[in-house]
Tab-separated table of C-alpha atoms in Angstrom:
chain	number	residue	atom	x	y	z
A	1	UNK	CA	0.117	-0.059	0.111
A	2	UNK	CA	1.476	3.280	-1.234
A	3	UNK	CA	1.329	6.606	0.510
A	4	UNK	CA	-1.128	8.884	0.550
A	5	UNK	CA	1.830	11.685	0.739
A	6	UNK	CA	4.632	11.596	-1.857
A	7	UNK	CA	8.785	12.256	-1.129
A	8	UNK	CA	9.491	15.193	-2.178
A	9	UNK	CA	13.112	14.698	-4.190
A	10	UNK	CA	15.358	17.139	-4.693
A	11	UNK	CA	15.446	18.905	-7.852
A	12	UNK	CA	17.423	18.014	-10.406
A	13	UNK	CA	17.762	21.797	-11.793
A	14	UNK	CA	20.855	22.820	-9.460
A	15	UNK	CA	23.078	20.336	-9.569
A	16	UNK	CA	22.879	19.785	-13.465
A	17	UNK	CA	22.326	24.211	-13.358
A	18	UNK	CA	25.708	23.469	-10.230
A	19	UNK	CA	28.633	21.401	-13.335
A	20	UNK	CA	28.923	24.593	-15.767
A	21	UNK	CA	28.415	27.806	-14.155
A	22	UNK	CA	31.471	27.612	-11.406
A	23	UNK	CA	33.384	26.938	-14.891
A	24	UNK	CA	32.414	30.217	-16.597
A	25	UNK	CA	32.597	31.613	-13.729
A	26	UNK	CA	35.646	31.621	-13.605
A	27	UNK	CA	36.702	32.770	-17.318
A	28	UNK	CA	34.848	36.353	-16.844
A	29	UNK	CA	36.637	37.026	-13.552
A	30	UNK	CA	39.368	36.016	-16.163
A	31	UNK	CA	38.216	38.617	-18.572
A	32	UNK	CA	37.493	40.786	-16.251
A	33	UNK	CA	41.066	41.081	-14.404
A	34	UNK	CA	42.364	41.760	-18.815
A	35	UNK	CA	39.830	44.276	-18.286
A	36	UNK	CA	40.375	45.993	-15.515
A	37	UNK	CA	43.849	46.176	-15.713
A	38	UNK	CA	46.043	49.052	-15.278
A	39	UNK	CA	46.536	50.958	-18.502
A	40	UNK	CA	49.071	53.619	-17.460
A	41	UNK	CA	53.089	52.687	-17.713
A	42	UNK	CA	55.967	53.877	-16.025
A	43	UNK	CA	57.090	55.962	-19.124
A	44	UNK	CA	52.898	57.934	-19.198
A	45	UNK	CA	53.445	58.592	-14.906
A	46	UNK	CA	56.420	61.346	-16.189
A	47	UNK	CA	54.275	63.636	-18.326
A	48	UNK	CA	51.432	63.634	-15.959
A	49	UNK	CA	52.059	66.447	-12.993
A	50	UNK	CA	52.367	64.855	-9.430
A	51	UNK	CA	51.838	68.548	-7.651
A	52	UNK	CA	55.480	68.309	-6.528
A	53	UNK	CA	56.966	72.572	-5.747
A	54	UNK	CA	57.805	74.480	-8.445
A	55	UNK	CA	61.280	75.493	-8.711
A	56	UNK	CA	61.408	79.198	-7.411
A	57	UNK	CA	63.585	82.173	-9.010
A	58	UNK	CA	64.146	84.455	-6.315
A	59	UNK	CA	64.717	88.327	-7.134
A	60	UNK	CA	66.064	89.420	-3.883
A	61	UNK	CA	67.257	93.010	-4.029
A	62	UNK	CA	66.553	96.736	-2.355
A	63	UNK	CA	62.485	97.524	-2.062
A	64	UNK	CA	63.096	101.037	-3.884
A	65	UNK	CA	64.583	100.331	-6.961
A	66	UNK	CA	63.525	99.180	-9.564
A	67	UNK	CA	63.888	96.380	-9.932
A	68	UNK	CA	60.234	94.429	-8.519
A	69	UNK	CA	58.709	96.769	-11.631
A	70	UNK	CA	60.923	95.002	-14.599
A	71	UNK	CA	61.324	92.362	-13.304
A	72	UNK	CA	57.571	90.653	-11.914
A	73	UNK	CA	55.321	90.993	-15.281
A	74	UNK	CA	58.350	89.683	-17.582
A	75	UNK	CA	58.660	87.208	-15.239
A	76	UNK	CA	55.085	85.908	-15.719
A	77	UNK	CA	54.950	86.134	-19.669
A	78	UNK	CA	58.311	83.744	-20.140
A	79	UNK	CA	57.683	81.765	-16.926
A	80	UNK	CA	53.778	81.416	-18.072
A	81	UNK	CA	54.139	77.593	-19.256
A	82	UNK	CA	57.412	76.603	-17.080
A	83	UNK	CA	57.487	74.573	-13.313
A	84	UNK	CA	58.978	77.657	-11.871
A	85	UNK	CA	57.747	80.731	-9.928
A	86	UNK	CA	58.951	84.147	-9.293
A	87	UNK	CA	59.491	85.372	-6.139
A	88	UNK	CA	60.623	88.495	-4.780
A	89	UNK	CA	62.767	89.063	-1.057
A	90	UNK	CA	63.377	92.776	-1.098
A	91	UNK	CA	66.376	92.961	1.152
A	92	UNK	CA	66.963	93.763	3.968
A	93	UNK	CA	69.812	96.886	3.910
A	94	UNK	CA	70.942	98.527	0.751
A	95	UNK	CA	72.661	95.732	-1.287
A	96	UNK	CA	73.341	94.651	-4.524
A	97	UNK	CA	70.330	91.921	-5.842
A	98	UNK	CA	71.330	88.321	-6.708
A	99	UNK	CA	69.005	86.349	-8.050
A	100	UNK	CA	69.392	82.605	-7.946
A	101	UNK	CA	66.901	79.293	-8.059
A	102	UNK	CA	65.909	77.350	-5.880
A	103	UNK	CA	64.984	74.126	-5.258
A	104	UNK	CA	62.500	72.854	-2.464
A	105	UNK	CA	65.055	70.859	-0.309
A	106	UNK	CA	66.535	74.712	0.092
A	107	UNK	CA	68.939	74.216	-2.459
A	108	UNK	CA	70.135	77.154	-4.717
A	109	UNK	CA	72.020	78.444	-7.234
A	110	UNK	CA	72.998	81.850	-8.020
A	111	UNK	CA	72.334	83.558	-11.685
A	112	UNK	CA	73.298	86.218	-11.836
A	113	UNK	CA	74.121	89.210	-9.024
A	114	UNK	CA	74.528	93.218	-9.761
A	115	UNK	CA	76.740	93.892	-13.174
A	116	UNK	CA	75.714	90.506	-14.742
A	117	UNK	CA	71.729	91.221	-13.627
A	118	UNK	CA	69.856	93.281	-17.185
A	119	UNK	CA	69.015	96.838	-15.582
A	120	UNK	CA	66.680	97.312	-19.093
A	121	UNK	CA	63.687	95.272	-20.005
A	122	UNK	CA	64.969	93.431	-23.791
A	123	UNK	CA	67.877	92.911	-21.046
A	124	UNK	CA	65.805	91.232	-18.609
A	125	UNK	CA	62.886	88.927	-21.063
A	126	UNK	CA	66.693	87.411	-22.670
A	127	UNK	CA	67.571	86.075	-19.142
A	128	UNK	CA	64.127	84.900	-18.064
A	129	UNK	CA	64.050	82.768	-21.544
A	130	UNK	CA	67.486	81.212	-21.266
A	131	UNK	CA	65.992	79.910	-17.518
A	132	UNK	CA	62.485	78.952	-18.552
A	133	UNK	CA	64.553	77.091	-21.712
A	134	UNK	CA	67.664	76.052	-22.632
A	135	UNK	CA	68.984	73.649	-25.538
A	136	UNK	CA	69.883	70.760	-24.231
A	137	UNK	CA	66.452	71.511	-21.850
A	138	UNK	CA	64.173	71.206	-25.289
A	139	UNK	CA	66.360	68.349	-27.203
A	140	UNK	CA	65.395	65.955	-23.972
A	141	UNK	CA	61.347	67.380	-24.060
A	142	UNK	CA	61.124	66.369	-27.666
A	143	UNK	CA	63.408	62.688	-26.849
A	144	UNK	CA	61.319	61.907	-24.653
A	145	UNK	CA	57.727	62.396	-26.801
A	146	UNK	CA	58.982	59.956	-29.406
A	147	UNK	CA	61.669	57.665	-27.703
A	148	UNK	CA	61.338	55.481	-25.004
A	149	UNK	CA	63.030	57.275	-22.656
A	150	UNK	CA	66.904	59.652	-22.241
A	151	UNK	CA	70.123	58.873	-21.133
A	152	UNK	CA	71.939	61.667	-20.772
A	153	UNK	CA	76.172	61.158	-20.326
A	154	UNK	CA	77.864	64.357	-18.730
A	155	UNK	CA	81.294	63.725	-19.592
A	156	UNK	CA	84.100	64.602	-17.822
A	157	UNK	CA	87.441	64.492	-18.337
A	158	UNK	CA	88.519	61.000	-18.346
A	159	UNK	CA	88.232	60.135	-21.961
A	160	UNK	CA	89.453	56.158	-20.866
A	161	UNK	CA	85.801	56.435	-18.496
A	162	UNK	CA	83.761	58.325	-21.226
A	163	UNK	CA	84.496	55.733	-23.584
A	164	UNK	CA	83.226	52.960	-21.015
A	165	UNK	CA	80.733	54.738	-20.234
A	166	UNK	CA	79.675	54.659	-23.900
A	167	UNK	CA	79.629	51.588	-24.671
A	168	UNK	CA	77.398	50.655	-21.947
A	169	UNK	CA	75.238	53.038	-22.696
A	170	UNK	CA	75.336	51.112	-26.154
A	171	UNK	CA	75.068	48.063	-25.286
A	172	UNK	CA	72.056	48.103	-22.996
A	173	UNK	CA	70.034	50.883	-25.534
A	174	UNK	CA	70.287	47.331	-27.670
A	175	UNK	CA	69.205	45.626	-24.858
A	176	UNK	CA	65.940	47.246	-24.295
A	177	UNK	CA	64.596	47.157	-27.577
A	178	UNK	CA	64.977	44.203	-27.402
A	179	UNK	CA	62.918	43.942	-25.063
A	180	UNK	CA	60.329	46.551	-25.675
A	181	UNK	CA	58.308	44.904	-27.817
A	182	UNK	CA	56.896	42.428	-25.021
A	183	UNK	CA	56.207	45.143	-22.710
A	184	UNK	CA	53.200	46.542	-22.016
A	185	UNK	CA	52.404	49.331	-24.430
A	186	UNK	CA	55.342	49.321	-26.216
A	187	UNK	CA	57.075	52.470	-27.746
A	188	UNK	CA	58.496	53.253	-31.314
A	189	UNK	CA	61.737	54.638	-30.971
A	190	UNK	CA	64.304	52.746	-28.204
A	191	UNK	CA	65.895	55.150	-25.333
A	192	UNK	CA	67.611	58.678	-26.816
A	193	UNK	CA	71.521	58.841	-25.860
A	194	UNK	CA	72.669	62.487	-25.251
A	195	UNK	CA	75.893	63.381	-24.560
A	196	UNK	CA	76.835	67.209	-22.742
A	197	UNK	CA	80.613	67.529	-23.310
A	198	UNK	CA	82.585	69.481	-20.197
A	199	UNK	CA	83.653	72.279	-21.805
A	200	UNK	CA	79.139	72.576	-22.394
A	201	UNK	CA	78.620	73.298	-18.602
A	202	UNK	CA	78.818	76.697	-16.986
A	203	UNK	CA	76.151	76.904	-20.464
A	204	UNK	CA	73.646	74.214	-19.272
A	205	UNK	CA	74.333	74.614	-15.212
A	206	UNK	CA	70.430	74.860	-14.497
A	207	UNK	CA	70.111	71.924	-16.272
A	208	UNK	CA	72.095	69.989	-14.360
A	209	UNK	CA	72.320	71.160	-11.471
A	210	UNK	CA	68.021	70.416	-11.402
A	211	UNK	CA	69.278	66.992	-12.656
A	212	UNK	CA	70.927	66.568	-8.545
A	213	UNK	CA	74.796	67.711	-9.941
A	214	UNK	CA	77.467	70.009	-9.587
A	215	UNK	CA	77.518	71.757	-12.330
A	216	UNK	CA	81.155	71.709	-12.964
A	217	UNK	CA	83.525	69.610	-14.619
A	218	UNK	CA	84.898	66.673	-12.228
A	219	UNK	CA	87.029	63.228	-13.990
A	220	UNK	CA	84.608	61.068	-13.981
A	221	UNK	CA	81.072	60.613	-16.076
A	222	UNK	CA	77.693	60.948	-14.847
A	223	UNK	CA	74.423	59.277	-16.760
A	224	UNK	CA	71.331	60.149	-15.596
A	225	UNK	CA	67.888	58.431	-17.013
A	226	UNK	CA	64.878	60.686	-18.222
A	227	UNK	CA	61.378	59.309	-18.759
A	228	UNK	CA	57.954	62.006	-19.887
A	229	UNK	CA	58.370	65.804	-18.936
A	230	UNK	CA	62.188	65.440	-18.235
A	231	UNK	CA	61.609	63.311	-14.726
A	232	UNK	CA	64.444	61.692	-13.177
A	233	UNK	CA	64.390	57.776	-12.339
A	234	UNK	CA	66.442	57.130	-9.537
A	235	UNK	CA	70.253	58.834	-8.368
A	236	UNK	CA	72.541	59.652	-11.187
A	237	UNK	CA	75.395	56.836	-11.778
A	238	UNK	CA	78.775	58.149	-12.011
A	239	UNK	CA	81.621	55.888	-13.302
A	240	UNK	CA	82.790	52.937	-12.184
A	241	UNK	CA	79.132	52.147	-11.515
A	242	UNK	CA	77.200	53.040	-15.113
A	243	UNK	CA	77.232	49.717	-16.560
A	244	UNK	CA	74.944	47.717	-18.994
A	245	UNK	CA	73.134	45.669	-16.322
A	246	UNK	CA	72.369	48.427	-13.994
A	247	UNK	CA	71.365	50.544	-17.190
A	248	UNK	CA	69.746	47.592	-18.579
A	249	UNK	CA	67.766	47.131	-14.936
A	250	UNK	CA	66.504	50.803	-14.685
A	251	UNK	CA	65.250	51.586	-18.215
A	252	UNK	CA	63.342	47.656	-17.318
A	253	UNK	CA	61.231	50.064	-14.973
A	254	UNK	CA	60.313	52.264	-17.723
A	255	UNK	CA	58.019	50.053	-19.083
A	256	UNK	CA	56.695	48.348	-16.228
A	257	UNK	CA	52.802	48.943	-15.285
A	258	UNK	CA	52.351	52.001	-12.819
A	259	UNK	CA	51.086	49.543	-10.835
A	260	UNK	CA	53.496	46.452	-10.535
A	261	UNK	CA	55.033	46.346	-7.303
A	262	UNK	CA	57.971	48.365	-7.195
A	263	UNK	CA	58.758	51.395	-4.562
A	264	UNK	CA	57.049	54.182	-5.830
A	265	UNK	CA	59.551	55.697	-5.128
A	266	UNK	CA	61.852	55.252	-8.563
A	267	UNK	CA	58.674	57.431	-9.521
A	268	UNK	CA	59.627	60.487	-7.556
A	269	UNK	CA	62.112	62.128	-9.473
A	270	UNK	CA	62.834	65.399	-9.459
A	271	UNK	CA	61.256	67.369	-12.898
A	272	UNK	CA	64.111	69.312	-14.623
A	273	UNK	CA	63.505	72.672	-14.468
A	274	UNK	CA	61.980	74.042	-17.532
A	275	UNK	CA	59.093	75.209	-19.918
A	276	UNK	CA	56.410	72.790	-20.904
A	277	UNK	CA	54.421	74.232	-23.480
A	278	UNK	CA	51.028	73.467	-24.897
A	279	UNK	CA	51.965	72.438	-28.254
A	280	UNK	CA	53.884	69.723	-26.925
A	281	UNK	CA	51.359	68.683	-24.133
A	282	UNK	CA	49.394	68.463	-27.083
A	283	UNK	CA	52.191	65.849	-28.336
A	284	UNK	CA	52.525	64.440	-25.295
A	285	UNK	CA	48.330	63.572	-25.603
A	286	UNK	CA	48.329	62.264	-30.104
A	287	UNK	CA	51.827	59.617	-28.452
A	288	UNK	CA	49.645	58.319	-25.358
A	289	UNK	CA	46.277	57.967	-26.379
A	290	UNK	CA	45.177	60.046	-22.810
A	291	UNK	CA	45.823	63.959	-21.946
A	292	UNK	CA	47.764	64.268	-18.826
A	293	UNK	CA	46.664	67.339	-18.304
A	294	UNK	CA	43.066	65.619	-17.619
A	295	UNK	CA	41.787	66.017	-13.828
A	296	UNK	CA	41.193	62.074	-13.706
A	297	UNK	CA	43.435	61.159	-15.354
A	298	UNK	CA	46.039	63.236	-13.251
A	299	UNK	CA	44.222	62.410	-9.329
A	300	UNK	CA	44.668	57.976	-10.682
A	301	UNK	CA	48.065	58.741	-11.372
A	302	UNK	CA	48.433	60.561	-8.466
A	303	UNK	CA	46.195	58.356	-6.398
A	304	UNK	CA	48.625	55.466	-7.819
A	305	UNK	CA	52.426	56.713	-7.530
A	306	UNK	CA	52.153	58.182	-4.250
A	307	UNK	CA	50.544	56.179	-2.137
A	308	UNK	CA	53.696	54.713	-2.059
A	309	UNK	CA	54.961	50.451	-1.407
A	310	UNK	CA	52.793	48.257	1.134
A	311	UNK	CA	56.002	45.925	2.262
A	312	UNK	CA	58.821	47.656	3.100
A	313	UNK	CA	60.120	44.525	1.372
A	314	UNK	CA	59.577	46.120	-2.018
A	315	UNK	CA	61.905	48.373	-1.452
A	316	UNK	CA	65.090	47.118	-3.988
A	317	UNK	CA	65.279	47.285	-7.805
A	318	UNK	CA	62.436	45.999	-9.179
A	319	UNK	CA	64.265	43.825	-11.763
A	320	UNK	CA	66.698	40.455	-12.415
A	321	UNK	CA	68.380	39.008	-14.813
A	322	UNK	CA	65.618	36.529	-14.947
A	323	UNK	CA	62.712	38.637	-14.837
A	324	UNK	CA	64.491	41.196	-16.698
A	325	UNK	CA	64.812	38.088	-20.280
A	326	UNK	CA	68.698	39.363	-19.528
A	327	UNK	CA	71.169	37.714	-21.021
A	328	UNK	CA	74.872	38.244	-22.669
A	329	UNK	CA	76.198	39.227	-25.818
A	330	UNK	CA	78.459	39.120	-27.962
A	331	UNK	CA	77.814	42.623	-29.624
A	332	UNK	CA	80.268	42.317	-33.532
A	333	UNK	CA	81.276	45.871	-34.489
A	334	UNK	CA	79.808	46.593	-37.564
A	335	UNK	CA	80.383	49.362	-40.490
A	336	UNK	CA	80.132	53.093	-39.897
A	337	UNK	CA	77.140	53.961	-42.583
A	338	UNK	CA	77.599	57.450	-43.157
A	339	UNK	CA	73.774	58.486	-41.953
A	340	UNK	CA	73.287	57.261	-39.005
A	341	UNK	CA	68.834	57.964	-38.805
A	342	UNK	CA	66.927	59.198	-36.486
A	343	UNK	CA	68.105	57.211	-33.389
A	344	UNK	CA	71.524	57.473	-33.419
A	345	UNK	CA	73.325	59.081	-31.118
A	346	UNK	CA	72.598	62.723	-30.117
A	347	UNK	CA	76.168	65.440	-28.682
A	348	UNK	CA	74.730	68.269	-27.384
A	349	UNK	CA	77.290	70.443	-29.043
A	350	UNK	CA	76.729	74.092	-27.132
A	351	UNK	CA	80.454	75.805	-27.788
A	352	UNK	CA	80.498	79.400	-28.372
A	353	UNK	CA	82.103	80.736	-32.036
A	354	UNK	CA	85.399	80.812	-33.251
A	355	UNK	CA	87.715	83.627	-30.950
A	356	UNK	CA	91.298	84.559	-32.091
A	357	UNK	CA	93.914	81.884	-29.978
A	358	UNK	CA	95.622	85.036	-28.290
A	359	UNK	CA	92.093	85.473	-26.288
A	360	UNK	CA	92.414	84.403	-23.068
A	361	UNK	CA	88.238	84.017	-23.019
A	362	UNK	CA	88.595	81.416	-25.628
A	363	UNK	CA	89.023	78.750	-23.462
A	364	UNK	CA	85.942	76.866	-21.426
A	365	UNK	CA	85.209	78.309	-18.885
A	366	UNK	CA	85.173	77.185	-15.554
A	367	UNK	CA	82.673	76.676	-12.961
A	368	UNK	CA	83.052	76.425	-9.559
A	369	UNK	CA	82.685	74.097	-7.260
A	370	UNK	CA	79.884	75.609	-5.469
A	371	UNK	CA	76.507	75.950	-6.160
A	372	UNK	CA	76.516	78.836	-4.757
A	373	UNK	CA	78.691	80.661	-7.337
A	374	UNK	CA	77.684	82.887	-10.205
A	375	UNK	CA	76.533	81.429	-13.240
A	376	UNK	CA	76.008	83.416	-16.411
A	377	UNK	CA	72.821	82.301	-18.354
A	378	UNK	CA	74.622	81.793	-22.054
A	379	UNK	CA	72.260	82.634	-25.836
A	380	UNK	CA	74.637	79.901	-27.646
A	381	UNK	CA	71.805	78.304	-29.701
A	382	UNK	CA	72.426	73.243	-29.422
A	383	UNK	CA	73.464	72.404	-32.512
A	384	UNK	CA	73.622	68.071	-33.322
A	385	UNK	CA	75.038	66.391	-35.332
A	386	UNK	CA	76.309	62.191	-34.859
A	387	UNK	CA	79.648	61.602	-32.491
A	388	UNK	CA	82.284	60.940	-35.387
A	389	UNK	CA	84.644	58.755	-33.678
A	390	UNK	CA	81.456	56.167	-31.873
A	391	UNK	CA	79.645	53.813	-33.832
A	392	UNK	CA	76.103	54.723	-34.818
A	393	UNK	CA	73.631	53.176	-32.304
A	394	UNK	CA	72.665	49.633	-33.204
A	395	UNK	CA	69.526	49.138	-31.382
A	396	UNK	CA	66.857	47.768	-33.643
A	397	UNK	CA	63.582	49.867	-34.087
A	398	UNK	CA	60.293	48.143	-33.104
A	399	UNK	CA	57.383	47.203	-35.841
A	400	UNK	CA	55.831	51.126	-35.610
A	401	UNK	CA	52.441	50.643	-33.341
A	402	UNK	CA	49.047	51.588	-34.779
A	403	UNK	CA	47.168	54.337	-33.628
A	404	UNK	CA	45.039	51.825	-31.723
A	405	UNK	CA	46.812	50.450	-28.185
A	406	UNK	CA	46.977	46.638	-27.937
A	407	UNK	CA	45.912	46.975	-24.197
A	408	UNK	CA	43.013	49.305	-25.463
A	409	UNK	CA	41.977	46.446	-27.634
A	410	UNK	CA	42.746	43.978	-25.833
A	411	UNK	CA	40.886	45.523	-23.066
A	412	UNK	CA	37.782	46.540	-25.305
A	413	UNK	CA	37.266	42.941	-26.326
A	414	UNK	CA	37.332	41.260	-23.430
A	415	UNK	CA	33.733	43.623	-22.520
A	416	UNK	CA	32.706	41.978	-25.720
A	417	UNK	CA	33.566	38.576	-23.704
A	418	UNK	CA	32.343	39.224	-20.430
A	419	UNK	CA	29.484	40.505	-21.871
A	420	UNK	CA	28.511	37.682	-24.211
A	421	UNK	CA	29.896	35.164	-21.945
A	422	UNK	CA	27.012	36.445	-18.835
A	423	UNK	CA	24.181	36.577	-21.749
A	424	UNK	CA	25.204	32.998	-22.540
A	425	UNK	CA	25.051	31.540	-19.115
A	426	UNK	CA	22.029	33.203	-18.147
A	427	UNK	CA	20.360	31.893	-21.314
A	428	UNK	CA	21.984	28.744	-20.645
A	429	UNK	CA	20.538	28.506	-17.099
A	430	UNK	CA	16.538	29.681	-18.452
A	431	UNK	CA	16.685	26.675	-21.253
A	432	UNK	CA	17.794	24.472	-18.286
A	433	UNK	CA	15.659	25.228	-15.727
A	434	UNK	CA	12.441	25.461	-18.967
A	435	UNK	CA	13.668	21.868	-19.681
A	436	UNK	CA	13.770	20.854	-16.159
A	437	UNK	CA	10.231	22.073	-14.783
A	438	UNK	CA	8.653	20.632	-18.023
A	439	UNK	CA	9.824	16.748	-17.505
A	440	UNK	CA	9.694	17.631	-13.714
A	441	UNK	CA	5.769	19.096	-14.322
């Protein structure tokens, strides 16, 4: 005799649907993680102003003199697009006027005083224009817009050490060029080499001093890595520390995602004091695919860069021979090419017009070792030419990049697959539910 009560068995709907759903969910989560990946590289962050304190151009002069009325309006025009702000400090006594550049950490570089400080409007404007931008700083900006980064070699008096540094830089550029196509955001051109000769240091004192170095001639060569708007990566490297391994590891940082596990201080180096006008800003937006001046972009990148590492153990150089794909290669000498091409290293020849051999002023000036020594700002324009006694840059060019960023294309594809997959899972579940309901009444 059967019981009048029927026993309810668990519906097979849940068990049948339970199997495919976890797998589909994992696939959707994977695509979502790709879609939400960091869209900025360390190189990208260099084009964004992080809100750091600007350089200060301080004029100390008697309050009763004409200096304030002369220099304040001239500075407002000349420094409009520069990360330099003008400040007037009245002298407590009737001392001579002094114009100096002051860093946020208190370092001070005296530029002119009394006899060398122009007292007329055309002279003041010319002086301020040369403070706002120089030939080397202009070359740095142009190179960082089009190339992966800039390697600035400041030569010393030791020619053998200069040659060793040059060889190490060439090898590092060649190695990083091979890694660039596999980086998150490939760049069309490898790092560019700019060379500053000892005789040009006096004329580029603001550039060298702004990068954290003393603008004086020394024996050993010095190297500074720059990216973005002229932001310095890490500390300057000098003498025997200039090696292919160290240079390549540091350059590889520039190609990493901005949210990778590295010490954020690598992305907080100082910006060289210089003008960055609207034309360069528009160029940067075209190259990067986003506007670095957009408030949302600045907020997002500032949050990433300024938040700092969460683990003190991460405060190390993020790059080893293994994870950088580094290997030792024998660099065979190549035949000389009369046409160095677009990626040839640039030497900046800022030497003034030749003078008479009897003229004592024909010798290149050597600035005082003290950072506070008077350093007149020159008027000489820059010219560029390939190094005649060195091999051309053999770094291969990566394949030209299309207008569409590969990461953006992958992200859009991930969103499409995410949407299609979600619809497919819902439709699959609906059909299984209707089928099970029909079978079990």
